[in-house]
Short mmCIF file of C-alpha atoms in Angstrom, two decimals:
data_model
loop_
_atom_site.label_atom_id
_atom_site.label_comp_id
_atom_site.label_asym_id
_atom_site.label_seq_id
_atom_site.Cartn_x
_atom_site.Cartn_y
_atom_site.Cartn_z
CA MET A 1 -72.32 -3.13 -78.18
CA GLY A 2 -67.79 -3.13 -77.46
CA ASP A 3 -64.76 -3.63 -76.98
CA ASN A 4 -64.22 0.15 -77.79
CA LEU A 5 -66.75 2.47 -77.80
CA ALA A 6 -66.03 6.10 -77.40
CA VAL A 7 -67.88 8.58 -75.79
CA ARG A 8 -69.75 10.44 -77.75
CA PRO A 9 -70.74 14.25 -76.33
CA GLY A 10 -73.10 14.61 -74.80
CA GLU A 11 -72.76 10.56 -73.26
CA GLY A 12 -72.45 9.48 -69.89
CA LEU A 13 -70.29 6.62 -68.60
CA LEU A 14 -71.24 4.62 -65.96
CA ASP A 15 -67.89 2.66 -65.26
CA ALA A 16 -69.32 -0.69 -64.19
CA GLY A 17 -66.60 -1.41 -62.13
CA GLY A 18 -66.54 -5.27 -63.21
CA GLY A 19 -70.14 -5.84 -60.96
CA THR A 20 -72.96 -8.24 -63.48
CA VAL A 21 -74.96 -6.18 -66.21
CA LEU A 22 -77.60 -7.45 -66.78
CA PRO A 23 -81.66 -6.76 -68.52
CA GLY A 24 -83.49 -4.97 -66.25
CA LEU A 25 -86.05 -7.85 -64.29
CA HIS A 26 -89.65 -7.56 -65.53
CA ASP A 27 -91.83 -7.90 -62.88
CA HIS A 28 -94.51 -10.08 -64.73
CA HIS A 29 -97.04 -10.04 -61.23
CA VAL A 30 -97.86 -6.33 -59.43
CA HIS A 31 -100.26 -4.33 -59.01
CA ILE A 32 -99.80 -0.31 -60.08
CA ARG A 33 -102.32 2.03 -57.41
CA SER A 34 -102.69 -0.57 -54.59
CA ALA A 35 -98.84 -0.92 -53.95
CA ALA A 36 -98.02 3.06 -53.88
CA SER A 37 -101.42 3.00 -51.38
CA ALA A 38 -99.39 0.06 -49.80
CA LEU A 39 -96.99 2.20 -49.39
CA TYR A 40 -98.56 4.18 -46.32
CA SER A 41 -100.41 0.95 -44.49
CA PHE A 42 -100.66 -0.59 -42.30
CA SER A 43 -99.50 -4.52 -42.34
CA VAL A 44 -102.09 -6.08 -39.66
CA GLY A 45 -102.03 -10.25 -41.25
CA PRO A 46 -99.03 -12.70 -40.40
CA PRO A 47 -96.81 -13.56 -39.17
CA GLY A 48 -96.59 -9.68 -37.96
CA VAL A 49 -99.70 -9.56 -36.75
CA SER A 50 -100.90 -12.99 -34.58
CA THR A 51 -103.90 -11.99 -32.94
CA LYS A 52 -107.06 -10.30 -32.14
CA GLY A 53 -105.18 -8.35 -29.53
CA GLU A 54 -102.59 -7.12 -31.90
CA LEU A 55 -104.54 -5.86 -34.66
CA ALA A 56 -107.25 -4.23 -32.26
CA GLN A 57 -103.34 -1.69 -30.68
CA ILE A 58 -102.28 -1.59 -34.35
CA LEU A 59 -105.45 -0.05 -35.71
CA SER A 60 -106.64 2.36 -31.62
CA ASN A 61 -102.74 4.04 -31.63
CA ALA A 62 -102.46 4.49 -35.88
CA THR A 63 -102.61 8.06 -36.25
CA PRO A 64 -104.48 8.19 -39.81
CA GLY A 65 -102.69 9.27 -43.06
CA PRO A 66 -103.81 12.19 -45.01
CA ASP A 67 -106.24 11.70 -46.40
CA GLY A 68 -108.03 10.95 -42.85
CA TRP A 69 -108.33 7.40 -43.30
CA ILE A 70 -106.80 4.94 -41.41
CA ARG A 71 -105.44 2.72 -44.51
CA ALA A 72 -104.36 -1.59 -43.32
CA VAL A 73 -103.11 -4.64 -45.47
CA GLY A 74 -102.60 -7.82 -44.66
CA TYR A 75 -105.29 -9.33 -43.44
CA HIS A 76 -106.00 -13.09 -42.96
CA GLU A 77 -108.99 -14.46 -40.84
CA SER A 78 -106.16 -16.18 -38.49
CA VAL A 79 -105.40 -13.08 -37.02
CA ALA A 80 -109.36 -11.74 -35.37
CA GLY A 81 -111.80 -13.96 -37.79
CA ASP A 82 -113.93 -13.24 -40.62
CA LEU A 83 -114.45 -9.41 -39.43
CA ASP A 84 -116.85 -6.66 -40.19
CA ARG A 85 -118.02 -3.72 -39.91
CA THR A 86 -118.92 -4.21 -35.74
CA ALA A 87 -116.16 -5.81 -34.63
CA LEU A 88 -113.90 -2.81 -36.45
CA ASP A 89 -116.73 -0.07 -35.00
CA ALA A 90 -115.69 -1.52 -31.39
CA VAL A 91 -112.06 -0.74 -31.57
CA VAL A 92 -111.85 2.73 -33.93
CA PRO A 93 -115.74 3.68 -33.94
CA HIS A 94 -115.30 7.63 -35.80
CA ILE A 95 -112.18 7.18 -37.97
CA PRO A 96 -112.71 5.12 -41.38
CA VAL A 97 -111.31 2.84 -41.30
CA ARG A 98 -110.28 0.18 -43.98
CA ILE A 99 -108.97 -3.43 -44.03
CA GLN A 100 -107.54 -5.36 -47.45
CA HIS A 101 -107.69 -8.90 -46.84
CA ARG A 102 -105.01 -10.96 -48.43
CA SER A 103 -105.99 -12.05 -51.62
CA GLY A 104 -106.18 -8.55 -52.98
CA ALA A 105 -110.93 -9.64 -53.76
CA LEU A 106 -112.35 -8.00 -50.49
CA TRP A 107 -111.68 -5.21 -48.08
CA ILE A 108 -113.60 -4.91 -44.45
CA LEU A 109 -115.53 -1.34 -43.48
CA ASN A 110 -116.40 0.36 -40.01
CA THR A 111 -119.03 2.28 -40.24
CA ALA A 112 -117.76 5.73 -40.54
CA ALA A 113 -115.52 4.59 -43.50
CA LEU A 114 -118.39 3.00 -44.87
CA GLY A 115 -120.99 6.55 -44.60
CA ARG A 116 -117.45 7.71 -47.37
CA VAL A 117 -118.54 5.80 -49.52
CA GLY A 118 -121.59 6.42 -49.41
CA LEU A 119 -123.24 2.65 -47.62
CA PRO A 120 -123.96 3.64 -44.45
CA GLU A 121 -126.57 0.97 -44.83
CA HIS A 122 -124.38 -2.04 -45.11
CA PRO A 123 -125.04 -4.99 -42.99
CA ASP A 124 -121.69 -5.95 -42.52
CA GLY A 125 -119.22 -3.73 -44.19
CA ARG A 126 -117.52 -6.67 -46.62
CA LEU A 127 -117.50 -5.12 -49.66
CA ARG A 128 -115.86 -7.26 -52.82
CA SER A 129 -113.08 -5.25 -54.62
CA ALA A 130 -114.27 -5.94 -58.21
CA ASP A 131 -117.56 -4.38 -57.00
CA ARG A 132 -116.55 -0.96 -58.17
CA GLY A 133 -119.26 0.01 -57.44
CA TRP A 134 -118.12 1.20 -53.97
CA SER A 135 -115.08 1.03 -54.82
CA GLU A 136 -114.16 4.48 -56.94
CA ALA A 137 -114.49 6.40 -53.94
CA LEU A 138 -111.62 4.51 -53.31
CA ALA A 139 -109.46 4.06 -56.34
CA ARG A 140 -109.21 7.27 -57.22
CA ARG A 141 -107.12 8.59 -54.34
CA GLU A 142 -104.23 9.85 -55.29
CA SER A 143 -101.31 7.80 -54.81
CA ASP A 144 -97.72 8.88 -54.12
CA LEU A 145 -96.20 6.59 -57.66
CA ALA A 146 -93.42 8.48 -57.41
CA GLU A 147 -92.11 6.73 -54.20
CA LEU A 148 -92.73 3.79 -56.09
CA SER A 149 -91.16 4.30 -58.52
CA ARG A 150 -88.24 4.69 -56.38
CA ARG A 151 -88.40 2.20 -54.57
CA ILE A 152 -88.33 -0.22 -57.34
CA THR A 153 -86.31 1.34 -59.66
CA ALA A 154 -83.74 0.34 -56.82
CA THR A 155 -84.19 -2.74 -56.48
CA GLY A 156 -82.71 -2.97 -60.44
CA VAL A 157 -86.67 -3.14 -61.88
CA THR A 158 -87.68 -1.19 -65.47
CA GLY A 159 -90.77 -2.80 -66.09
CA VAL A 160 -93.71 -3.98 -64.53
CA THR A 161 -96.93 -6.06 -65.65
CA ASP A 162 -99.82 -4.47 -63.96
CA ALA A 163 -102.21 -7.45 -62.77
CA THR A 164 -104.94 -6.03 -61.41
CA PRO A 165 -108.08 -6.83 -63.09
CA ASP A 166 -110.83 -3.68 -63.72
CA LEU A 167 -108.40 -1.83 -64.96
CA ASP A 168 -110.08 0.33 -67.39
CA ALA A 169 -109.07 3.02 -70.05
CA ASP A 170 -108.22 5.42 -68.12
CA ASP A 171 -107.20 3.89 -65.41
CA MET A 172 -104.97 2.50 -67.77
CA VAL A 173 -103.52 5.73 -70.10
CA ALA A 174 -102.69 7.53 -66.43
CA LEU A 175 -100.95 5.77 -65.74
CA MET A 176 -98.76 5.20 -69.21
CA VAL A 177 -99.00 9.06 -68.59
CA ALA A 178 -97.12 8.89 -65.47
CA HIS A 179 -94.94 7.03 -67.15
CA ARG A 180 -93.65 9.54 -70.14
CA ARG A 181 -93.70 12.45 -67.85
CA GLY A 182 -91.46 10.76 -65.52
CA GLU A 183 -93.41 10.00 -62.32
CA PHE A 184 -93.48 6.36 -62.81
CA ARG A 185 -90.78 5.10 -64.81
CA PRO A 186 -90.85 1.63 -64.80
CA ARG A 187 -92.39 1.29 -67.87
CA PRO A 188 -95.43 -0.72 -67.02
CA HIS A 189 -97.40 -3.27 -69.44
CA PHE A 190 -101.08 -4.89 -68.80
CA LEU A 191 -102.69 -7.00 -68.40
CA ALA A 192 -106.43 -6.08 -68.75
CA PRO A 193 -108.33 -6.74 -70.37
CA GLY A 194 -107.95 -10.04 -71.10
CA LYS A 195 -107.28 -10.66 -67.03
CA MET A 196 -109.84 -13.49 -65.98
CA ILE A 197 -110.34 -14.00 -62.30
CA LEU A 198 -112.76 -17.50 -60.78
CA HIS A 199 -113.96 -17.47 -57.58
CA ASP A 200 -114.91 -21.67 -56.70
CA ASP A 201 -118.23 -20.96 -56.26
CA ARG A 202 -118.97 -19.03 -59.74
CA LEU A 203 -117.07 -21.75 -61.45
CA ASP A 204 -118.71 -21.70 -65.53
CA LEU A 205 -117.00 -23.68 -67.71
CA ASP A 206 -118.73 -22.49 -70.41
CA ALA A 207 -118.82 -18.60 -70.12
CA LEU A 208 -114.75 -18.65 -69.40
CA ILE A 209 -114.55 -21.20 -73.60
CA ASP A 210 -116.75 -18.46 -73.98
CA TRP A 211 -115.19 -15.12 -73.01
CA ILE A 212 -111.49 -17.24 -73.99
CA THR A 213 -112.84 -17.86 -77.62
CA LEU A 214 -114.03 -13.60 -77.74
CA ARG A 215 -110.40 -13.65 -77.64
CA HIS A 216 -108.32 -15.75 -79.29
CA ASN A 217 -111.05 -14.21 -82.25
CA ALA A 218 -109.89 -11.59 -81.89
CA ASN A 219 -106.42 -12.54 -81.09
CA GLN A 220 -105.97 -11.30 -78.08
CA PRO A 221 -104.05 -14.14 -75.18
CA VAL A 222 -105.49 -14.41 -72.06
CA ALA A 223 -104.25 -14.62 -68.60
CA VAL A 224 -106.50 -16.57 -65.49
CA HIS A 225 -106.04 -16.14 -62.44
CA CYS A 226 -106.23 -19.08 -60.08
CA VAL A 227 -105.13 -20.27 -57.26
CA THR A 228 -107.20 -22.81 -56.21
CA THR A 229 -106.40 -26.99 -57.80
CA ALA A 230 -110.32 -26.67 -58.59
CA GLN A 231 -110.02 -22.84 -60.87
CA LEU A 232 -106.77 -25.11 -62.63
CA VAL A 233 -108.97 -27.55 -63.96
CA VAL A 234 -111.40 -25.63 -65.46
CA THR A 235 -108.85 -23.46 -66.90
CA ILE A 236 -106.79 -25.54 -68.50
CA ALA A 237 -110.50 -27.72 -69.56
CA ALA A 238 -111.74 -24.70 -70.74
CA LEU A 239 -108.35 -23.00 -73.17
CA ARG A 240 -108.82 -26.67 -74.98
CA ALA A 241 -112.08 -26.43 -75.76
CA ALA A 242 -111.12 -22.74 -77.05
CA GLY A 243 -108.03 -23.32 -78.17
CA GLY A 244 -104.34 -21.94 -77.52
CA HIS A 245 -102.81 -18.72 -78.02
CA GLN A 246 -98.53 -18.10 -77.80
CA ARG A 247 -98.91 -15.55 -74.77
CA ASP A 248 -101.72 -17.59 -72.95
CA ARG A 249 -101.60 -16.91 -68.93
CA ILE A 250 -102.14 -18.30 -65.35
CA GLU A 251 -101.49 -16.48 -63.01
CA HIS A 252 -100.09 -17.60 -60.26
CA ALA A 253 -100.70 -21.34 -60.17
CA ALA A 254 -100.60 -21.51 -56.31
CA LEU A 255 -101.78 -25.48 -57.17
CA VAL A 256 -100.78 -27.19 -59.32
CA PRO A 257 -100.99 -31.14 -58.61
CA ASP A 258 -98.71 -34.09 -60.85
CA GLU A 259 -101.64 -34.49 -63.59
CA ASN A 260 -102.34 -31.07 -64.82
CA LEU A 261 -97.94 -31.32 -65.65
CA ASP A 262 -98.04 -32.47 -69.02
CA ASP A 263 -101.18 -30.43 -69.10
CA LEU A 264 -99.95 -27.17 -69.57
CA ALA A 265 -97.42 -28.53 -71.41
CA GLU A 266 -99.07 -29.06 -74.66
CA LEU A 267 -100.99 -26.68 -73.64
CA GLY A 268 -98.60 -24.55 -73.99
CA VAL A 269 -99.54 -22.18 -71.43
CA THR A 270 -97.10 -19.55 -69.56
CA VAL A 271 -97.49 -19.83 -65.58
CA VAL A 272 -96.75 -16.66 -63.76
CA THR A 273 -96.18 -17.86 -60.31
CA GLN A 274 -94.54 -16.45 -56.88
CA PRO A 275 -92.57 -17.89 -54.83
CA ASN A 276 -92.05 -15.65 -52.33
CA PHE A 277 -95.08 -16.23 -51.17
CA VAL A 278 -93.40 -20.51 -49.47
CA ALA A 279 -91.60 -17.44 -47.41
CA GLU A 280 -93.72 -15.15 -46.87
CA ARG A 281 -96.85 -17.00 -45.41
CA GLY A 282 -95.49 -20.88 -45.87
CA ASP A 283 -95.52 -21.82 -42.04
CA GLN A 284 -99.34 -20.61 -42.36
CA TYR A 285 -99.82 -23.50 -45.38
CA LEU A 286 -98.63 -26.30 -43.59
CA THR A 287 -100.51 -25.84 -40.90
CA ASP A 288 -104.20 -25.06 -43.13
CA VAL A 289 -103.30 -26.53 -46.06
CA PRO A 290 -103.91 -30.22 -46.13
CA ALA A 291 -100.64 -32.37 -46.31
CA ALA A 292 -101.55 -34.10 -48.74
CA GLU A 293 -101.21 -31.48 -51.46
CA HIS A 294 -97.71 -29.94 -49.43
CA PRO A 295 -95.94 -31.18 -52.81
CA GLN A 296 -98.45 -29.15 -55.14
CA LEU A 297 -97.34 -25.83 -53.56
CA TRP A 298 -96.31 -23.08 -56.13
CA ARG A 299 -94.44 -25.59 -58.89
CA VAL A 300 -91.78 -23.88 -59.64
CA ALA A 301 -89.13 -26.80 -60.63
CA SER A 302 -91.64 -29.56 -62.17
CA LEU A 303 -92.81 -26.94 -64.01
CA LEU A 304 -89.70 -26.67 -66.00
CA ASN A 305 -89.08 -30.00 -66.13
CA ALA A 306 -92.21 -30.36 -67.91
CA ALA A 307 -91.37 -28.16 -70.42
CA VAL A 308 -94.29 -25.53 -69.15
CA PRO A 309 -92.69 -21.69 -69.33
CA VAL A 310 -91.78 -20.51 -66.41
CA ALA A 311 -91.96 -16.17 -65.42
CA LEU A 312 -91.28 -15.56 -61.83
CA SER A 313 -93.11 -12.81 -59.78
CA THR A 314 -93.88 -10.74 -56.50
CA ASP A 315 -97.31 -9.78 -56.67
CA MET A 316 -97.27 -7.19 -54.63
CA PRO A 317 -98.53 -5.29 -52.53
CA PHE A 318 -99.50 -8.79 -51.69
CA GLY A 319 -96.53 -10.28 -51.16
CA HIS A 320 -93.38 -8.63 -51.66
CA GLY A 321 -91.66 -6.43 -53.87
CA ASP A 322 -88.20 -7.20 -54.28
CA PRO A 323 -87.35 -9.80 -56.77
CA TRP A 324 -84.64 -10.52 -55.15
CA THR A 325 -86.03 -12.00 -52.08
CA ALA A 326 -88.13 -14.26 -54.08
CA MET A 327 -85.51 -15.02 -56.01
CA ARG A 328 -84.44 -16.21 -52.96
CA ALA A 329 -87.65 -18.15 -52.36
CA ALA A 330 -87.41 -20.09 -55.58
CA VAL A 331 -83.22 -21.14 -54.63
CA HIS A 332 -83.94 -21.94 -51.46
CA ARG A 333 -88.06 -22.45 -50.00
CA THR A 334 -87.53 -21.71 -46.14
CA THR A 335 -90.35 -20.62 -44.75
CA VAL A 336 -90.42 -17.30 -42.09
CA SER A 337 -89.83 -20.32 -39.00
CA GLY A 338 -86.37 -22.20 -41.10
CA ALA A 339 -88.68 -24.97 -43.08
CA VAL A 340 -88.29 -26.02 -46.17
CA LEU A 341 -91.53 -25.85 -48.02
CA ASN A 342 -90.78 -28.89 -51.05
CA ASP A 343 -87.14 -28.97 -51.56
CA GLY A 344 -88.20 -30.54 -54.56
CA GLU A 345 -89.16 -27.74 -56.35
CA CYS A 346 -86.35 -25.39 -56.33
CA VAL A 347 -83.71 -24.12 -58.32
CA SER A 348 -80.35 -22.94 -58.70
CA ALA A 349 -80.58 -19.32 -58.64
CA ARG A 350 -79.33 -18.56 -62.10
CA THR A 351 -82.53 -20.00 -63.21
CA ALA A 352 -83.83 -17.45 -60.97
CA LEU A 353 -82.40 -15.17 -61.41
CA THR A 354 -83.49 -16.00 -65.44
CA MET A 355 -87.74 -15.68 -64.83
CA PHE A 356 -87.52 -12.31 -64.05
CA LEU A 357 -85.79 -11.40 -67.22
CA GLY A 358 -88.13 -12.19 -69.49
CA ARG A 359 -89.81 -11.01 -72.36
CA PRO A 360 -93.16 -8.52 -70.76
CA ASP A 361 -95.50 -10.16 -74.31
CA ARG A 362 -93.95 -13.05 -73.27
CA PRO A 363 -92.74 -13.72 -69.85
CA GLY A 364 -91.37 -17.19 -70.43
CA LEU A 365 -88.88 -16.20 -73.30
CA PRO A 366 -85.26 -14.14 -71.12
CA ARG A 367 -84.50 -10.61 -72.91
CA SER A 368 -80.22 -10.22 -72.98
CA VAL A 369 -78.41 -7.26 -72.52
CA ALA A 370 -77.92 -7.65 -76.99
CA PRO A 371 -77.14 -5.00 -80.08
CA GLY A 372 -81.27 -4.31 -80.20
CA GLN A 373 -82.94 -4.93 -77.28
CA PRO A 374 -84.42 -1.48 -75.82
CA GLY A 375 -81.79 0.07 -73.68
CA ASP A 376 -83.17 -0.81 -69.77
CA LEU A 377 -79.85 -2.65 -67.84
CA CYS A 378 -79.72 -3.47 -63.56
CA VAL A 379 -75.97 -2.79 -63.29
CA LEU A 380 -74.57 -4.99 -59.33
CA THR A 381 -71.28 -4.33 -57.72
CA GLU A 382 -70.54 -7.51 -58.00
CA PRO A 383 -69.63 -10.38 -60.54
CA PRO A 384 -72.08 -13.03 -61.73
CA ASP A 385 -70.97 -15.80 -59.96
CA THR A 386 -71.41 -13.36 -56.40
CA ALA A 387 -73.79 -12.26 -57.50
CA LEU A 388 -75.54 -15.63 -57.53
CA ALA A 389 -73.91 -16.85 -55.00
CA GLU A 390 -76.06 -13.50 -52.39
CA LEU A 391 -79.12 -12.49 -55.13
CA ASP A 392 -79.65 -9.48 -53.30
CA ALA A 393 -81.14 -6.34 -53.50
CA GLY A 394 -78.31 -4.83 -52.25
CA LEU A 395 -76.12 -5.36 -55.26
CA VAL A 396 -78.25 -3.12 -57.37
CA ALA A 397 -75.80 -0.96 -58.50
CA ALA A 398 -77.62 1.75 -60.75
CA THR A 399 -80.99 0.88 -63.54
CA VAL A 400 -81.21 2.56 -66.60
CA ILE A 401 -84.51 2.41 -68.16
CA ALA A 402 -84.93 3.85 -72.16
CA GLY A 403 -80.78 4.17 -71.81
CA GLU A 404 -81.49 7.06 -68.55
CA LEU A 405 -79.95 6.86 -65.20
CA VAL A 406 -82.72 6.24 -62.78
CA TYR A 407 -81.15 4.97 -59.92
CA PHE A 408 -77.83 5.13 -59.06
CA ALA A 409 -76.30 4.05 -55.81
CA MET A 410 -74.23 6.21 -54.27
#
């Protein structure tokens, strides 16, 4: 850092041309392998696909990938109800088809696909992602990490935190090796094994307290997936009983009642949330979520006002992977139809940007461009005022990771 630095032998010179230099963006909650697979999957959910006929047309006209599968993502029951193997067989009887629910928790396979994973007698083809007994057959398929890396770094992202709950040591080592080899350039960080996904029909406060206590006794933080009010309330109770850790996180916090804002602040837990879902799914929330709960959806401003540490992420591939789109959603909270959902939760452009600059281990603490910081930078074509007015990935001129230029807009 300095005003009159001389270029040393072997060093390159990047002229920022009066643009803005930021710490590299960090996407605090993604699913790397799923995102790589989704690059070549069909989207079969709203708003692009909204009827049973549209779903059937896409699947019947789909060309299988190199692995022989038809792969689709983003499904929601509003399109064609609770899909099962029989419904898929009626459209595509002989080619293996797998469709992922937009929550990421469920896959629907047709008969041909069930045969491929060794479950030809499964009654309905509706399989939970958490069941590694069958998912290993799909998870180990080669995915295009290099192309995913190219797309991520083109948005100025220099690091990601993988929030996949069932990653084992081999999965994490493989991704670290891919990073060291240059196949996947963003720095990978991991929540596993300290992440827990809760389900409303299996909430067990005592078991959650025991799990958190075990992690904390080993001086390890926890990250708990909360998308319903019940899940959030149980998590708050468990964290109170087990005692907090300064790096504990709550993932999503899709619904936060007013009375829980102070609870979160007292616990000091960081909330990693995704306001991009307001832009992507907001019209459906307005239809499906009771009106009384609309003010609780995907809060940002009220969390910050209550002194809760907050960071943003995209939840790629379940959300759009562009962090700048997520920033704009945090600022404007506009749905596809143009409705505004919870304008009281809007934040400034500067605040939205800052929430993608947090440290991987402390997402609520922003990094800076300063001596001693990692050489991870996002360089924009425009000065700060223009950049904040536009919040657009098209402004990214260059991305630097560990001092190396990994993306440059020609």
